[in-house]
Coordinates of C-alpha atoms in Angstrom, one line a residue:
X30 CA -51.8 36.0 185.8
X31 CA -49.9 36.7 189.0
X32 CA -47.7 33.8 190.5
X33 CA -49.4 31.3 192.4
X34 CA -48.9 30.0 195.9
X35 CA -47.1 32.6 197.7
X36 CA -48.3 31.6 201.2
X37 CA -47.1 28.6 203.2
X38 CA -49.4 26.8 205.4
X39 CA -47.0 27.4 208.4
X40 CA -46.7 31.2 208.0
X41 CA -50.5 31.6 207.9
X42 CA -51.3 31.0 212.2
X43 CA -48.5 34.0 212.5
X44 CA -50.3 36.7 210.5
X45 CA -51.4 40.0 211.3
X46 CA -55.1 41.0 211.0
X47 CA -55.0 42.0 207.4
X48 CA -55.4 40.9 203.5
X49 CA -52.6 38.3 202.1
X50 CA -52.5 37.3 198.5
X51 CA -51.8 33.8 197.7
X52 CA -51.5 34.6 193.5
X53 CA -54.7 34.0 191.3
X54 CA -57.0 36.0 193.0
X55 CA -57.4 33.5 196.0
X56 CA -56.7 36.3 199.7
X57 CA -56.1 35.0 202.8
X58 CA -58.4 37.3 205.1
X59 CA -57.2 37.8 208.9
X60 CA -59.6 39.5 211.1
X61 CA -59.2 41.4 214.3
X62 CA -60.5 38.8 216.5
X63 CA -58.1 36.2 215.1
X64 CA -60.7 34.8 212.7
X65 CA -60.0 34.3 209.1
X66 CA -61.3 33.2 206.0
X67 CA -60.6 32.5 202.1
X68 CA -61.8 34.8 199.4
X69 CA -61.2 34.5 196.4
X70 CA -61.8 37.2 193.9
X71 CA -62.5 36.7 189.9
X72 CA -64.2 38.4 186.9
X73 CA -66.8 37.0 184.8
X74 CA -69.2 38.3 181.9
X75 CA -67.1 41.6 183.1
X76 CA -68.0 42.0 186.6
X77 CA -65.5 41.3 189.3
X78 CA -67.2 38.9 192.0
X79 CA -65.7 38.1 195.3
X80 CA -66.6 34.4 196.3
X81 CA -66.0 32.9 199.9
X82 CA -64.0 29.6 199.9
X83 CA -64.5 28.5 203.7
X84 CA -62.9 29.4 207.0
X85 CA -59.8 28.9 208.5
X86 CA -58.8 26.5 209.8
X87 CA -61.3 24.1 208.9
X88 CA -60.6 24.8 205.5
X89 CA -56.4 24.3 204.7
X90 CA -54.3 26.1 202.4
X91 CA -54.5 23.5 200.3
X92 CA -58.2 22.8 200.1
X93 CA -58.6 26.6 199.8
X94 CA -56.2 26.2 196.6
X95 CA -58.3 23.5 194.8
X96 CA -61.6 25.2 195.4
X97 CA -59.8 28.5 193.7
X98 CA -58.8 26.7 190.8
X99 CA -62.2 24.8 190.0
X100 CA -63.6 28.6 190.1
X101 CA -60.9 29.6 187.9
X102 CA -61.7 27.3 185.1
X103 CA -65.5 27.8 185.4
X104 CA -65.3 31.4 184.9
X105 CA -62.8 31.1 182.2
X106 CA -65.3 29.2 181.0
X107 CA -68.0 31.7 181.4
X108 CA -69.7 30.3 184.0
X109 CA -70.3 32.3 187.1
X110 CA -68.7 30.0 189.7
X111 CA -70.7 31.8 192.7
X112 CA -74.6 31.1 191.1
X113 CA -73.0 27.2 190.1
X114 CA -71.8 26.7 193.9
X115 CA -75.5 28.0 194.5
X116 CA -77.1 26.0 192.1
X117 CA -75.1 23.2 193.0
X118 CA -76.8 23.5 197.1
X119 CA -80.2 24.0 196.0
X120 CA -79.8 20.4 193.9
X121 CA -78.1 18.7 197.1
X122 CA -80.6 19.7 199.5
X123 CA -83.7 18.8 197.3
X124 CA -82.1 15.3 197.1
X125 CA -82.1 15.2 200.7
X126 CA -86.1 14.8 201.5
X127 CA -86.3 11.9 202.9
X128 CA -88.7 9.0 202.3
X129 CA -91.6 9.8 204.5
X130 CA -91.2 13.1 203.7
X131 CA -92.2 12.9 200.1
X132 CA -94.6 9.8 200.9
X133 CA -96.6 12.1 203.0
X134 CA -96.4 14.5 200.1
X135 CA -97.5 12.2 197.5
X136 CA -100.4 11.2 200.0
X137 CA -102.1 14.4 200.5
X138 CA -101.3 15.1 196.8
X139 CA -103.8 12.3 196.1
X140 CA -106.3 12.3 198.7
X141 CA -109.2 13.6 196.3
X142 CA -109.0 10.5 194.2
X143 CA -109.4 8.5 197.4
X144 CA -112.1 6.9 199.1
X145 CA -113.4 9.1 201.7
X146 CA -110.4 11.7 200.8
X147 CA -107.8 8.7 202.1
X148 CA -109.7 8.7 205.6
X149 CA -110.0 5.5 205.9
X150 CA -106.2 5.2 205.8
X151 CA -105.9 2.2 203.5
X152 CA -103.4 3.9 201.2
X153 CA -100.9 4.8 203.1
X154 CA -101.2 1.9 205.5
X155 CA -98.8 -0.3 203.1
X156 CA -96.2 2.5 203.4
X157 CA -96.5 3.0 207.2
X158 CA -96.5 -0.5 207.9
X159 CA -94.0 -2.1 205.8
X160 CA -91.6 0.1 204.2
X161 CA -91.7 3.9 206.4
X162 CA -90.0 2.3 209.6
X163 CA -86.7 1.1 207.6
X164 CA -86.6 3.2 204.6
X165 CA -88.4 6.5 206.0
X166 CA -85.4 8.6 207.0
X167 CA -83.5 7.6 203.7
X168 CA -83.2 10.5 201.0
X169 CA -85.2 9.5 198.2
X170 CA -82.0 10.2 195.7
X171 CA -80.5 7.4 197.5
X172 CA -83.2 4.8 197.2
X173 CA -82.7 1.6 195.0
X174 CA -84.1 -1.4 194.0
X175 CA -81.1 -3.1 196.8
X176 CA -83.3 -1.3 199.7
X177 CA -86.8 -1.8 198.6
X178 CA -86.1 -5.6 198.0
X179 CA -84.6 -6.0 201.8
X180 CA -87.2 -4.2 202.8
X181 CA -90.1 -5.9 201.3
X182 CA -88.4 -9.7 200.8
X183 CA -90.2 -10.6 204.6
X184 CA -93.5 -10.2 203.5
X185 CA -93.3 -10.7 199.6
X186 CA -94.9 -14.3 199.9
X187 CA -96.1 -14.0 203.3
X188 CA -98.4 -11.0 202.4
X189 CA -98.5 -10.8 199.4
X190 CA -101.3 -8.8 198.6
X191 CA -100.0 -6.2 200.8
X192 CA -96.5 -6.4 199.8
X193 CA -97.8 -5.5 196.1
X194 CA -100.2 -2.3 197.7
X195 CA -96.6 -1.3 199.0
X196 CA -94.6 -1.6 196.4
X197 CA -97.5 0.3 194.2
X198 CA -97.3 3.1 196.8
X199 CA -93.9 3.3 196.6
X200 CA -93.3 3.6 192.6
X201 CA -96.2 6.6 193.2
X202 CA -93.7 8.2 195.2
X203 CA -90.8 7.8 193.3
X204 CA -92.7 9.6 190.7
X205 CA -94.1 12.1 192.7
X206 CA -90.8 12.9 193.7
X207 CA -89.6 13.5 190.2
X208 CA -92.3 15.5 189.6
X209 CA -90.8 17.8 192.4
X210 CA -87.7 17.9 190.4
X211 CA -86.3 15.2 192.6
X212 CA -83.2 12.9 191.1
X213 CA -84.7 9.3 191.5
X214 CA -84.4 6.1 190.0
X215 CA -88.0 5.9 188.5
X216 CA -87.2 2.1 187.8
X217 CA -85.7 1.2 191.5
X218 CA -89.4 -0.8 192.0
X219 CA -89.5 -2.2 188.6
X220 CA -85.9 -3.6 189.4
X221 CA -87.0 -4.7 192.8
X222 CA -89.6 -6.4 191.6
X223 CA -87.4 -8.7 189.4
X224 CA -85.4 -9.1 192.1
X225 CA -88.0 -10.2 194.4
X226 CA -89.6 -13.1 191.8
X227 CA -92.6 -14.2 191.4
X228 CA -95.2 -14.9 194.9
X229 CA -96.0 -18.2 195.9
X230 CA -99.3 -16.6 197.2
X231 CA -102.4 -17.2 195.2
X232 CA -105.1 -14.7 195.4
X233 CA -108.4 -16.1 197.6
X234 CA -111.4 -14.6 195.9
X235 CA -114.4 -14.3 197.9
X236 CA -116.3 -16.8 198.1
X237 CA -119.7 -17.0 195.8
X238 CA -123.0 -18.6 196.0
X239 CA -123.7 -20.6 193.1
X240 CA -126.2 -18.7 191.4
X241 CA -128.5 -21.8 190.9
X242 CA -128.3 -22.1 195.2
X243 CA -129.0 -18.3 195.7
X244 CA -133.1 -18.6 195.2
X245 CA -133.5 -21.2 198.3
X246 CA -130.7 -19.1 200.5
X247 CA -133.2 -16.1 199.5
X248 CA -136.2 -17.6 200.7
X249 CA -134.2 -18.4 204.0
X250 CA -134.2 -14.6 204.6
X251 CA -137.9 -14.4 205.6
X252 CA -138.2 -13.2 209.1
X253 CA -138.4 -9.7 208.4
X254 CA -135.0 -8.2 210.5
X255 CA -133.0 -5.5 209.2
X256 CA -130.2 -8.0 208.6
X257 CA -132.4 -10.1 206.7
X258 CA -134.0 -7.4 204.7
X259 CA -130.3 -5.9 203.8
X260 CA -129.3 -9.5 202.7
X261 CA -132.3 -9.5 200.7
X262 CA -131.5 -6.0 198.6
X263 CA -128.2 -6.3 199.0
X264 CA -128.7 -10.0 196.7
X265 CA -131.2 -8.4 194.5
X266 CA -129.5 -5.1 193.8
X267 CA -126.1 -6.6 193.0
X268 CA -124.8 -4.0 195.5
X269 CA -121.3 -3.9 197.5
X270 CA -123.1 -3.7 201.3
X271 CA -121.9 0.2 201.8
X272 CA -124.6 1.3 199.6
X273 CA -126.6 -1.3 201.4
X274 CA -126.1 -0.3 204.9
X275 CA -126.4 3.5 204.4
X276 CA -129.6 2.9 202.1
X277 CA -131.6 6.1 203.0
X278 CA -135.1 7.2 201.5
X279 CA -134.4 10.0 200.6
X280 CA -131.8 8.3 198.0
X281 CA -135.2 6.7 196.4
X282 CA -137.6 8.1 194.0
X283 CA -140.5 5.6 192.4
X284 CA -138.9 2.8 191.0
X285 CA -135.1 3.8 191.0
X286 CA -132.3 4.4 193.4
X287 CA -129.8 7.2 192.9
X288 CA -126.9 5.4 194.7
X289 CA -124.2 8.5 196.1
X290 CA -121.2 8.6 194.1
X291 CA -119.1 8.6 197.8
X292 CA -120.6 5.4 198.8
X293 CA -119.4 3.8 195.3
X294 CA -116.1 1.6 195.3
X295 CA -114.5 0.3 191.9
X296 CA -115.5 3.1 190.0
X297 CA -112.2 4.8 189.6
X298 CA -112.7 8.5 187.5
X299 CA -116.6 8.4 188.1
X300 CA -118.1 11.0 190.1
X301 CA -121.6 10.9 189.2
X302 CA -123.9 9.3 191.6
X303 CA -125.4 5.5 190.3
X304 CA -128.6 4.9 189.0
X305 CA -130.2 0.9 190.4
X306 CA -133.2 0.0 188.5
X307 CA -135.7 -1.0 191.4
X308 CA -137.4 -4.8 190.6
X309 CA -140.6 -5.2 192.2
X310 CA -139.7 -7.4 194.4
X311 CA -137.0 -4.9 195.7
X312 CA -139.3 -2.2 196.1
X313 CA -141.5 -4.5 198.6
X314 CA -138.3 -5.4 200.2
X315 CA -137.6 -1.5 200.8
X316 CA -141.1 -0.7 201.7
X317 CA -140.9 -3.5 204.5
X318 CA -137.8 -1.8 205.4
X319 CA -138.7 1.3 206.1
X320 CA -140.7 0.1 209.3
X321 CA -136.9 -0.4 210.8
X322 CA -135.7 3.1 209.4
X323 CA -134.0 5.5 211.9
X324 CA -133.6 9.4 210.7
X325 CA -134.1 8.0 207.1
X326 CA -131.8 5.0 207.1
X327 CA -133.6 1.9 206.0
X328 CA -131.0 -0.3 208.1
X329 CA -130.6 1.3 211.4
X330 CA -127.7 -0.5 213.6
X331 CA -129.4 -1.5 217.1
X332 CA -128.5 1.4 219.0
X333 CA -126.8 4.0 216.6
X334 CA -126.3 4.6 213.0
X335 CA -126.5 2.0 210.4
X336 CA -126.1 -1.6 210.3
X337 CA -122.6 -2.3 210.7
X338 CA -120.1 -4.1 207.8
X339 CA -119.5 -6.9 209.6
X340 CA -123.5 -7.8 210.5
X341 CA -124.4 -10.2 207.1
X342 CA -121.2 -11.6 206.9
X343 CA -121.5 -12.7 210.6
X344 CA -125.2 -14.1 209.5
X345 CA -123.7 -16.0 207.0
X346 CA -121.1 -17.8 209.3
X347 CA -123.7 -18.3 211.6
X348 CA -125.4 -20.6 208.8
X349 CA -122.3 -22.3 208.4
X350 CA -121.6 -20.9 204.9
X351 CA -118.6 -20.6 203.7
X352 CA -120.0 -17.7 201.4
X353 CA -120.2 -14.4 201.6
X354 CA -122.2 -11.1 201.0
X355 CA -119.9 -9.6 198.7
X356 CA -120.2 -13.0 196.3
X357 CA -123.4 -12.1 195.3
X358 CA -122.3 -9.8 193.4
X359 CA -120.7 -12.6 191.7
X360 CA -123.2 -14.9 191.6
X361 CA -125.6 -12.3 190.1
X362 CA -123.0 -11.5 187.3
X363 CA -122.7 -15.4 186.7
X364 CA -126.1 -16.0 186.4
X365 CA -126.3 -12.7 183.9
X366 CA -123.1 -14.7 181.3
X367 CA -124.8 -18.3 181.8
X368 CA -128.5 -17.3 181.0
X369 CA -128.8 -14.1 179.0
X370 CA -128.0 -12.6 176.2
X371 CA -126.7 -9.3 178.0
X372 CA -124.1 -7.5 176.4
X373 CA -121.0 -6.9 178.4
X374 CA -121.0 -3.6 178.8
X375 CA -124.7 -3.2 180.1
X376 CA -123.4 -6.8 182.5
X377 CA -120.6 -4.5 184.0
X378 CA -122.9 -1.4 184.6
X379 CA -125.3 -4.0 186.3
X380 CA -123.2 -4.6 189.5
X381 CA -121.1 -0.9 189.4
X382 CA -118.5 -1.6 187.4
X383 CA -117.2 1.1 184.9
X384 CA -115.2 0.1 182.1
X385 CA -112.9 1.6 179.5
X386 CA -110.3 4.7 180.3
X387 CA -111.1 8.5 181.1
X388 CA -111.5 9.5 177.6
X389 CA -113.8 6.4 176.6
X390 CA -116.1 7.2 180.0
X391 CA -116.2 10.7 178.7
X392 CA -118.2 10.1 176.0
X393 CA -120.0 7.0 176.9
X394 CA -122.9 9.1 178.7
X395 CA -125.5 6.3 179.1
X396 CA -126.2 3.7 181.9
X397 CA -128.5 1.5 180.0
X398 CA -131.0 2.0 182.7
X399 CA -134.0 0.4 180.9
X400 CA -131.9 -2.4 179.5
X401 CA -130.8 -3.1 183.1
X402 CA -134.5 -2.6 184.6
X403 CA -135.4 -5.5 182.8
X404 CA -132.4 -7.6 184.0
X405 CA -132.9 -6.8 187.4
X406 CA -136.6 -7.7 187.3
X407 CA -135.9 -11.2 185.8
X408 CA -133.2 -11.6 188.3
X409 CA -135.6 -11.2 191.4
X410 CA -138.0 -13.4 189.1
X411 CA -135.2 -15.9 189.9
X412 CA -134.1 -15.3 193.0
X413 CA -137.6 -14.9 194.6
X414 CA -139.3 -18.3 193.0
X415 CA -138.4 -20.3 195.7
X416 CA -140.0 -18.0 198.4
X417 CA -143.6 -17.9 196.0
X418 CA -143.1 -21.6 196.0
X419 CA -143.0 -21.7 199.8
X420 CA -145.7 -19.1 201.0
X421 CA -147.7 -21.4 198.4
X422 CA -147.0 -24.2 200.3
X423 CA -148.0 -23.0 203.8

C-alpha cells in the first residue's frame, strides 16, 4: 500500500484545481470553481469503486481520514463499503417515522376490523387525545417505556379506562411498526405498564335491573310510544339498542329477525348477520310498532331517522332509575344462570355474544336457534306476566 497522509490540512485551501493523493486511495479533489471534495477510491470482489467521503470543508482532513480507513477495513473484509454506507441510510431513515406517522398507519391498516370501518373514531381517539400531542413527532426507534409512562402517568388513575384503550393502541403500533421492518422496543408498553402500577380505578359496570323487578318495569311501558315500544323489544330481545333503534322490516321474516352483522358490537371475527328468535309477545310488540315506522324503520326519531341512542336512557332517568337500557341485557342473562338449565354456550349466543377463538368459531356453524326460541318465549312469559296481570285487573 502507498504511504499514508501525505497532505497537511494547511496546504489543502492553497491548491490548484486538480487531483491530490493523500496515500490509501483517499484524493483530495479541487474543482474549478474552488469547490472540493473527498474520494476515496478502493477495490472489492475485483472491481475498483470510487466512493465520495464528503465536502470540503465541512468535512476536515482528518474526518476524511477516518471515514477512508473504516472503508478500508470493510472492503478488506469483503464488504462493499459503498452498498453498507447505503444500507446503513435506508436503516436510519426508516427509524426516523415518527409516532403519528406509524399510528396513522397502523389505523388505516385496521379499519376493516373496526366498527363502522373506524368511523366512529373511537380507536384512535385514545392515541389523539392522550399520547399523539407529546409523543407524535418522536421516531418510533426512540420510544421507551421512560416516555410512555410520562406521558400516560396523568391519566393512569384519573381515566383509567382510557389510559388502558391508549396504552393498547399504542403496543398495536409498536408492532405494526416492526412489521414495517422498524427497530422498536416491542416491550417499551409492557415495561411501562410496570412502571405505572396497578389503577386505583375500579371499573363501574352498567347498572342492571334485577331480573325479578324487570316484569313490573315492563308493564310500565304501556302507552304505546316508540320509546316505549323500543324499551319493550329492546328487554325482550336481549339486544344492545343499535339493533333496536335501526330495527327495520325488512330485517324481519315470520317469526325471526336477521339482525345486520354492521349493527352487531362484541362479536369480534363474526361477519355473518344474527339470527333473534321472535317470542310472541315480541312479534305483537313489532306489529304495534310498525304504526310508528318511517321508510321501514320501526323506531322513527321525531323528525328524521331513527330514534336516537340517548332516547331510553333519558326515559329511564326520567323514572328516577338508576338503571339502564344496556343492563337488560344483563338482567336477561341473570335470569337465564338463576332459573334454567341453559347451557352456556346457547346463554352467550342468547344476548350476541360469540365465544371461543377464530378457529373454534370456524367450525362451530350453529346458533342454537330453536334451543334459544324456546328461551326467549319463556323469557317474555316472565317479563310480560305482570302486564296480563294488570289488563286483567282493569
Amino acid at each position: 500500500m502507498r504511504a499514508l497522509n501525505r497532505l497537511s490540512a494547511k496546504s489543502l485551501n492553497s491548491f490548484a484545481a486538480g487531483k491530490y493523493a493523500d496515500g490509501g486511495g483517499l484524493w483530495f479533489v479541487k474543482r474549478d470553481g474552488g469547490g472540493a471534495q473527498w474520494v476515496l477510491r478502493v477495490t472489492v470482489h475485483g472491481r475498483r469503486r470510487e466512493m465520495g467521503l464528503g465536502g470540503f470543508p465541512d468535512t476536515s482532513l482528518a474526518q476524511a481520514r477516518k471515514l477512508a480507513q473504516s472503508a478500508r477495513v470493510q472492503s478488506k473484509d469483503g464488504t462493499d463499503p459503498i452498498k453498507a454506507r447505503e444500507k446503513s441510510k435506508r436503516t436510519a431513515q426508516r427509524n426516523l417515522n415518527i409516532l403519528s406517522d406509524i399510528a396513522v398507519d397502523a389505523y388505516e391498516s385496521r379499519k376493516a376490523e373496526l366498527k363502522d370501518d373506524g368511523n366512529a373514531g373511537r380507536w384512535f381517539s385514545p392515541l389523539e387525545l392522550h399520547v399523539l400531542p407529546k409523543l407524535g413527532k418522536v421516531p418510533v426507534a426512540e420510544l421507551d417505556q421512560i416516555d410512555i409512562r410520562d406521558t400516560l402517568s396523568p391519566i393512569w388513575h384519573e381515566k383509567a379506562h382510557t389510559a388502558k384503550k391508549a396504552l393498547n393502541r399504542l403496543s398495536i403500533c409498536l408492532r405494526h411498526a416492526a412489521a414495517l421492518g422498524l427497530d422498536v422496543d416491542l416491550q417499551a408498553t409492557e415495561k411501562a405498564r410496570a412502571l405505572l402500577g396497578n389503577q386505583r380505578h375500579e371499573t363501574q359496570h352498567i347498572p342492571a335491573m334485577p331480573w325479578k323487578d324487570v316484569p313490573h318495569f315492563y308493564a310500565s311501558l304501556s302507552d304505546g310510544t316508540v320509546t316505549h315500544l323500543a324499551l319493550r323489544l329492546l328487554i325482550l330481545t336481549g339486544l344492545r339498542s343499535k339493533p333496536i333503534r335501526f330495527a327495520h322490516v325488512d330485517q324481519i321474516v315470520g317469526d325471526v329477525w336477521t339482525v345486520p352483522a354492521a349493527l352487531l358490537k362484541g362479536r369480534k371475527g363474526a361477519t355473518q348477520d344474527f339470527r333473534v328468535p321472535l317470542s310472541r309477545e315480541a312479534i305483537s310488540v313489532i306489529k304495534e310498532s310498525k304504526r310508528h315506522a318511517r321508510e321501514g324503520f320501526l323506531f322513527p326519531n321525531v323528525r328524521k331517522g331513527v330514534l336516537s341512542d340517548a332516547t331510553m336512557s333519558r326515559y329511564m332517568e326520567r323514572c328516577q332509575m338508576m338503571y339502564r337500557p344496556h343492563g337488560f341485557r344483563s338482567s336477561f342473562r341473570d335470569w337465564i344462570a338463576e332459573t334454567t338449565q341453559t347451557p352456556n354456550d346457547i346463554a352467550e349466543i342468547a344476548i350476541g355474544h360469540v365465544g371461543g377463538g377464530t378457529v373454534e368459531r370456524s367450525y362451530k356453524r350453529t346458533d342454537f336457534l330453536e334451543q334459544r326460541r324456546e328461551l326467549h318465549e319463556q323469557w317474555a312469559q316472565h317479563v310480560s306476566v305482570a302486564t296480563e296481570q294488570i289488563m286483567r285487573s282493569t
